[in-house]
Amino acid sequence: MPAVSKGDGMRGLAVFISDIRNCKSKEAEIKRINKELANIRSKFKGDKALDGYSKKKYVCKLLFIFLLGHDIDFGHMEAVNLLSSNRYTEKQIGYLFISVLVNSNSELIRLINNAIKNDLASRNPTFMGLALHCIANVGSREMAEAFAGEIPKILVAGDTMDSVKQSAALCLLRLYRTSPDLVPMGDWTSRVVHLLNDQHLGVVTAATSLITTLAQKNPEEFKTSVSLAVSRLSRIVTSASTDLQDYTYYFVPAPWLSVKLLRLLQCYPPPEDPAVRGRLTECLETILNKAQEPPKSKKVQHSNAKNAVLFEAISLIIHHDSEPNLLVRACNQLGQFLQHRETNLRYLALESMCTLASSEFSHEAVKTHIETVINALKTERDVSVRQRAVDLLYAMCDRSNAQQIVAEMLNYLETADYSIREEIVLKVAILAEKYAVDYTWYVDTILNLIRIAGDYVSEEVWYRVIQIVINRDDVQGYAAKTVFEALQAPACHENLVKVGGYILGEFGNLIAGDPRSSPLIQFNLLHSKFHLCSVPTRALLLSTYIKFVNLFPEIKTTIQDVLRSDSQLKNADVELQQRAVEYLRLSTIASTDILATVLEEMPPFPERESSILAKLKKKKGPGTVTDLEEIKKERSSDMNGSAEPASVNASAVSTPSPSADLLGLGAAPLTNSAPPPSSSGSLLVDVFSDSASAVAPLAPGSDDNFASPDLASSEVVSEEPADTVHDADELFHKFVCKNNGVLFENQLLQIGLKSEFRQNLGRMFIFYGNKTSTQFLNFTPTVICSDDLQPSLNLQTKPVDPTVDGGAQVQQVVNIECVSDFMEAPILNIQFRYGGTFQNLSVKLPITLNKFFQPTEMSSQDFFQRWKQLSNPKQEVQNIFKAKHPMDAEITKAKIIGFGSALLEEVDPNPANFVGAGIIHTKTTQIGCLLRLEPNLQAQMYRLTLRTSKEAVSQRLCELLSEQF
Amino acid sequence: GRRFLISEIHFILLFSRQGKLRLQKWYTTLPDKEKKKIVREIVQIILARHQKTSSFVDWKDLKLVYKRYASLYFCCAIEDQDNELLTLEVVHRYVELLDRYFGNVCELDIIFNFEKAYFILDEFIIGGEVQDTSKRSAVKAIEDSDMLQETVEEYMNKPAF
């Protein structure tokens, strides 16, 4: 037992802890704990009133038991009693118990809040401190409701002690984080900003944290903090190391405050006032200069504190990205750290340089360190550091150094940790394609990738090499020769067999002139691998064989013999069997001309951005199974759907053809007479309850239309065409997460929608229903894209019959192609004559960016890795908002799925949160998207975070999804 | 949108080389079950790290910053963009505060006086943010409460249960 030293020692507690430590087994420990729990229970229930010391001791024992990992279901009331004790040590234990074991028992919360209230009013700084700590520790909604109004007053009151001010600032910060809506902004905010001038550095430190968080959400309100922060920072960095006394840490003046001030400045762009800006630049230069001075101490604490400030200054320099001088100096400084003997500094330098590499001012300076980084890749013993080196090489790569970097990454791949291999494969594949001048180099690189790390080469990677070879005549012969040589290896990776099979099937003829790679040799080489391969690869090889029948008529009979063998024709796998049967039949009955047409070389793939990039963004992505199933679906619909020879071409390949009709709408049971999904009667009610503004065209000048619940009065039909767009936002937003339903309805007309989307394409059926018994004449619906929208969204509509009979419905088809990401929605304008009056109305057509989502499944690890990669502030958009609907987890899930992303279960450590992932497909690019929705049931709030590689996309998706809850 | 509404430090764990948890302080609200799972996972990750590696480990969307003092590991989980080096010094300053209070602090002090270890941490960090970095202010509040020094006799006269 340790010597008891200070204060009011609890002997019984020490004995109990000793006993627990002496227990030889888990069972013995549980037995001892149960004995103690029984003892405490009987004391609490006993007739004899316990004195404060005993209460404190037993509550503390309960706390100890809880921290050992056992559940505690009593003692709360005794802890609450301790709160009103006048003895500090008893009060302190009471507050500790409450902080660790708070439960939402409302009766108890009321008592706790009461005790806190008394302590806050006590004017005793120690008691006030305890109460503020407790509020900050618990941070619940109830506490925010009770104290969010009071704490700002304590914070800015002139007579509050400094230590209490500090606690109050951080306590308020905690409440603002959990319940921002309950913290009222007001006069106090300007006074808080002026705490940056406070004499007491502890107060300034705490206030800076508070201001930084508040300024992130209310930048305008706290703008004046910038100049105050700069002057404070300036005073610190120019002070002598002893000026700040207790706030000097190992000869570094106020490192915590310096870092916090530099953080605060990162909430804002560079200061506009030239004087402030100049002063800040001086500060940053001083910090950079100090890094060059000899250390004032050999202790690691000195160098850590000094460099913590330096790295934060560099973050600010990168954030501003406006002073080329500073950026280059920062880069040189980091360059020195790259060779530092401290592993931590090397790690941080690599990490920080990654962001510098993306600035145009410092990209070249970063590149000069290439040899050091490559060396780090080879020699670092810590995998975290090597990972940073890979990231940095990728970030600094451009045309000038691509060959070297790719070669080094390939080199490293041979020995790389399994955990980061796939990421390196993707990075190599992307760099090789992006910077390929010579496509033979590209082909060599990818084949090397497969040779070195075949297991980590995903489908996107080998699909991509095939797309590129097919699209580039100049590399086809080389590719055929190279794969043929690679296939000679006795044990080659199955991915190589796939690429080899595909390329020889298309271009084997280009090397068939060489007797060493004659048709028969090519065929035998491929077929020698056949039986070792999985079903999908064998299916691909069968397609290669039928292609050989066309390319090399001289080996037709050999191939027919193979197809005819029992192992093919009677294969247990239905896909293989079907291919063998059909290909054998095709080779037997089709004429040479037909064969040549059916088995023609694949047409070039449309140029589009690499799907590998999307892959890197999403990392790993959908499991192979899902992929194969999708391919199969496509294939079988092709095979069953038509006997046309051309379909063999599409089905012969395992790559999803990007040009095929992906919608498969041909099969959709949509006809002209398809009725809208629900009866109009109930929908009318729906429309009423959701949005009065959706009801009727607006009469010009009648502003109060929106407020009018009276359908008849707002139904006044105007002679003049009104230009107003029916915002009908509620209805519009309903379509964000679903594709079918009623878009608009008034007493004359109902508009229903049915739509389908796949990748970057979509098709929308608009149904116009005449609800009256009178004909509509000159019925003209037009879909209008604004000038901004036009380049991004390609819409094609067919005109509809200008006459719509009473009670009849007409349909209009809109073909949709998403060219690039877009913000606005197109407008559907409808004009017609009804009973002699001209009608003109417009509604937003719900074609929104999220419609072009493809869901992506991924593991928790992948999700968070990817999440982190998108940590650039511009990639993240966040919204905190109040729930507009009941917070039901199942409905939320359905909405996220309806939104288009995959709903990822068991990814977020907090099971109450929802996370999703997907890829937005546009014609020009694919954008990986991650989302995270954090409900706060207590507060009835949500926090939604979107991270994508494109700011505008994050922004738009966040807007759209925020409206859904 | 950077770091909004998120504590500087998400949680702090103290555990022994044998993997026994000695102190846990959470600045984010999580269910108890989840906390236990996280503790298990992180203790495993850190104990498996070799010496002379960096003090930083990527973990989910956070970063773990850790350091060993004698038989005890101190580990903080921070935001990815937070200042790693300064977090190491938060840990060091906390160790200094413990040391100043206990005098040559060792693991046993923290086991037998766990409540004091919590009090000292609370004086130093509130809601995941450093409150006051001055050594003097942080220990003063605790020492105020310990003004009364009891004798060994007084202590031994207290009930042992």
Tab-separated table of N, CA and C in Angstrom, chain B residues 98-141:
chain	number	residue	atom	x	y	z
B	98	LEU	N	0.951	15.745	-12.507
B	98	LEU	CA	0.828	14.583	-11.624
B	98	LEU	C	2.071	14.458	-10.746
B	99	ASP	N	3.200	14.664	-11.379
B	99	ASP	CA	4.474	14.533	-10.691
B	99	ASP	C	4.587	15.552	-9.571
B	100	ARG	N	4.155	16.760	-9.898
B	100	ARG	CA	4.253	17.814	-8.910
B	100	ARG	C	3.331	17.529	-7.731
B	101	TYR	N	2.175	16.972	-8.025
B	101	TYR	CA	1.224	16.686	-6.957
B	101	TYR	C	1.676	15.488	-6.118
B	102	PHE	N	2.020	14.382	-6.787
B	102	PHE	CA	2.352	13.167	-6.055
B	102	PHE	C	3.820	13.131	-5.631
B	103	GLY	N	4.664	13.836	-6.357
B	103	GLY	CA	6.094	13.733	-6.104
B	103	GLY	C	6.593	12.415	-6.663
B	104	ASN	N	7.341	12.466	-7.762
B	104	ASN	CA	7.776	11.236	-8.439
B	104	ASN	C	6.627	10.271	-8.679
B	105	VAL	N	5.694	10.726	-9.447
B	105	VAL	CA	4.483	9.928	-9.647
B	105	VAL	C	4.816	8.564	-10.263
B	106	CYS	N	4.123	7.526	-9.790
B	106	CYS	CA	4.256	6.210	-10.429
B	106	CYS	C	2.862	5.648	-10.658
B	107	GLU	N	2.823	4.516	-11.349
B	107	GLU	CA	1.527	3.936	-11.710
B	107	GLU	C	0.670	3.687	-10.470
B	108	LEU	N	1.312	3.243	-9.391
B	108	LEU	CA	0.546	2.939	-8.174
B	108	LEU	C	-0.170	4.164	-7.617
B	109	ASP	N	0.470	5.326	-7.716
B	109	ASP	CA	-0.185	6.544	-7.246
B	109	ASP	C	-1.496	6.746	-7.973
B	110	ILE	N	-1.450	6.472	-9.275
B	110	ILE	CA	-2.654	6.716	-10.075
B	110	ILE	C	-3.710	5.657	-9.778
B	111	ILE	N	-3.268	4.427	-9.492
B	111	ILE	CA	-4.238	3.383	-9.150
B	111	ILE	C	-4.942	3.727	-7.841
B	112	PHE	N	-4.145	4.097	-6.823
B	112	PHE	CA	-4.737	4.291	-5.503
B	112	PHE	C	-5.369	5.664	-5.328
B	113	ASN	N	-5.012	6.579	-6.168
B	113	ASN	CA	-5.582	7.931	-6.048
B	113	ASN	C	-6.203	8.359	-7.370
B	114	PHE	N	-6.940	7.405	-7.955
B	114	PHE	CA	-7.476	7.681	-9.292
B	114	PHE	C	-8.294	8.961	-9.309
B	115	GLU	N	-9.017	9.210	-8.202
B	115	GLU	CA	-9.883	10.399	-8.210
B	115	GLU	C	-9.051	11.670	-8.318
B	116	LYS	N	-7.855	11.651	-7.699
B	116	LYS	CA	-6.997	12.835	-7.791
B	116	LYS	C	-6.486	13.008	-9.235
B	117	ALA	N	-6.171	11.885	-9.862
B	117	ALA	CA	-5.708	11.963	-11.251
B	117	ALA	C	-6.778	12.605	-12.132
B	118	TYR	N	-8.045	12.266	-11.851
B	118	TYR	CA	-9.138	12.892	-12.606
B	118	TYR	C	-9.239	14.387	-12.281
B	119	PHE	N	-9.126	14.710	-10.992
B	119	PHE	CA	-9.251	16.125	-10.621
B	119	PHE	C	-8.176	16.972	-11.302
B	120	ILE	N	-6.972	16.437	-11.305
B	120	ILE	CA	-5.868	17.205	-11.895
B	120	ILE	C	-6.094	17.391	-13.393
B	121	LEU	N	-6.570	16.331	-14.043
B	121	LEU	CA	-6.850	16.435	-15.475
B	121	LEU	C	-7.946	17.469	-15.730
B	122	ASP	N	-8.970	17.446	-14.879
B	122	ASP	CA	-10.071	18.396	-15.053
B	122	ASP	C	-9.612	19.839	-14.898
B	123	GLU	N	-8.653	20.060	-14.017
B	123	GLU	CA	-8.158	21.425	-13.857
B	123	GLU	C	-7.382	21.878	-15.094
B	124	PHE	N	-6.823	20.926	-15.799
B	124	PHE	CA	-5.949	21.235	-16.936
B	124	PHE	C	-6.725	21.322	-18.249
B	125	ILE	N	-7.659	20.385	-18.446
B	125	ILE	CA	-8.394	20.313	-19.712
B	125	ILE	C	-9.887	20.323	-19.433
B	126	ILE	N	-10.608	21.172	-20.130
B	126	ILE	CA	-12.071	21.175	-20.021
B	126	ILE	C	-12.659	20.931	-21.400
B	127	GLY	N	-13.577	19.993	-21.481
B	127	GLY	CA	-14.271	19.733	-22.742
B	127	GLY	C	-13.311	19.479	-23.893
B	128	GLY	N	-12.151	18.921	-23.616
B	128	GLY	CA	-11.205	18.597	-24.682
B	128	GLY	C	-10.270	19.733	-25.044
B	129	GLU	N	-10.405	20.870	-24.375
B	129	GLU	CA	-9.537	22.010	-24.676
B	129	GLU	C	-8.653	22.320	-23.465
B	130	VAL	N	-7.428	22.683	-23.751
B	130	VAL	CA	-6.524	23.050	-22.669
B	130	VAL	C	-7.023	24.328	-22.016
B	131	GLN	N	-7.186	24.291	-20.697
B	131	GLN	CA	-7.718	25.474	-20.006
B	131	GLN	C	-6.598	26.438	-19.634
B	132	ASP	N	-5.641	25.936	-18.950
B	132	ASP	CA	-4.558	26.814	-18.536
B	132	ASP	C	-3.280	26.017	-18.562
B	133	THR	N	-2.288	26.577	-19.224
B	133	THR	CA	-1.062	25.823	-19.404
B	133	THR	C	-0.048	26.156	-18.332
B	134	SER	N	-0.436	27.066	-17.461
B	134	SER	CA	0.482	27.405	-16.389
B	134	SER	C	0.431	26.310	-15.334
B	135	LYS	N	1.593	25.781	-14.984
B	135	LYS	CA	1.646	24.688	-14.018
B	135	LYS	C	1.094	25.161	-12.679
B	136	ARG	N	1.441	26.391	-12.371
B	136	ARG	CA	1.056	26.911	-11.075
B	136	ARG	C	-0.457	26.914	-10.891
B	137	SER	N	-1.192	27.463	-11.872
B	137	SER	CA	-2.636	27.591	-11.686
B	137	SER	C	-3.301	26.232	-11.565
B	138	ALA	N	-2.858	25.279	-12.374
B	138	ALA	CA	-3.578	24.016	-12.421
B	138	ALA	C	-3.446	23.242	-11.113
B	139	VAL	N	-2.262	23.244	-10.523
B	139	VAL	CA	-2.096	22.433	-9.319
B	139	VAL	C	-2.635	23.154	-8.090
B	140	LYS	N	-2.678	24.475	-8.196
B	140	LYS	CA	-3.077	25.255	-7.037
B	140	LYS	C	-4.458	24.838	-6.532
B	141	ALA	N	-5.400	24.711	-7.450
B	141	ALA	CA	-6.763	24.396	-7.048
B	141	ALA	C	-6.817	23.083	-6.283
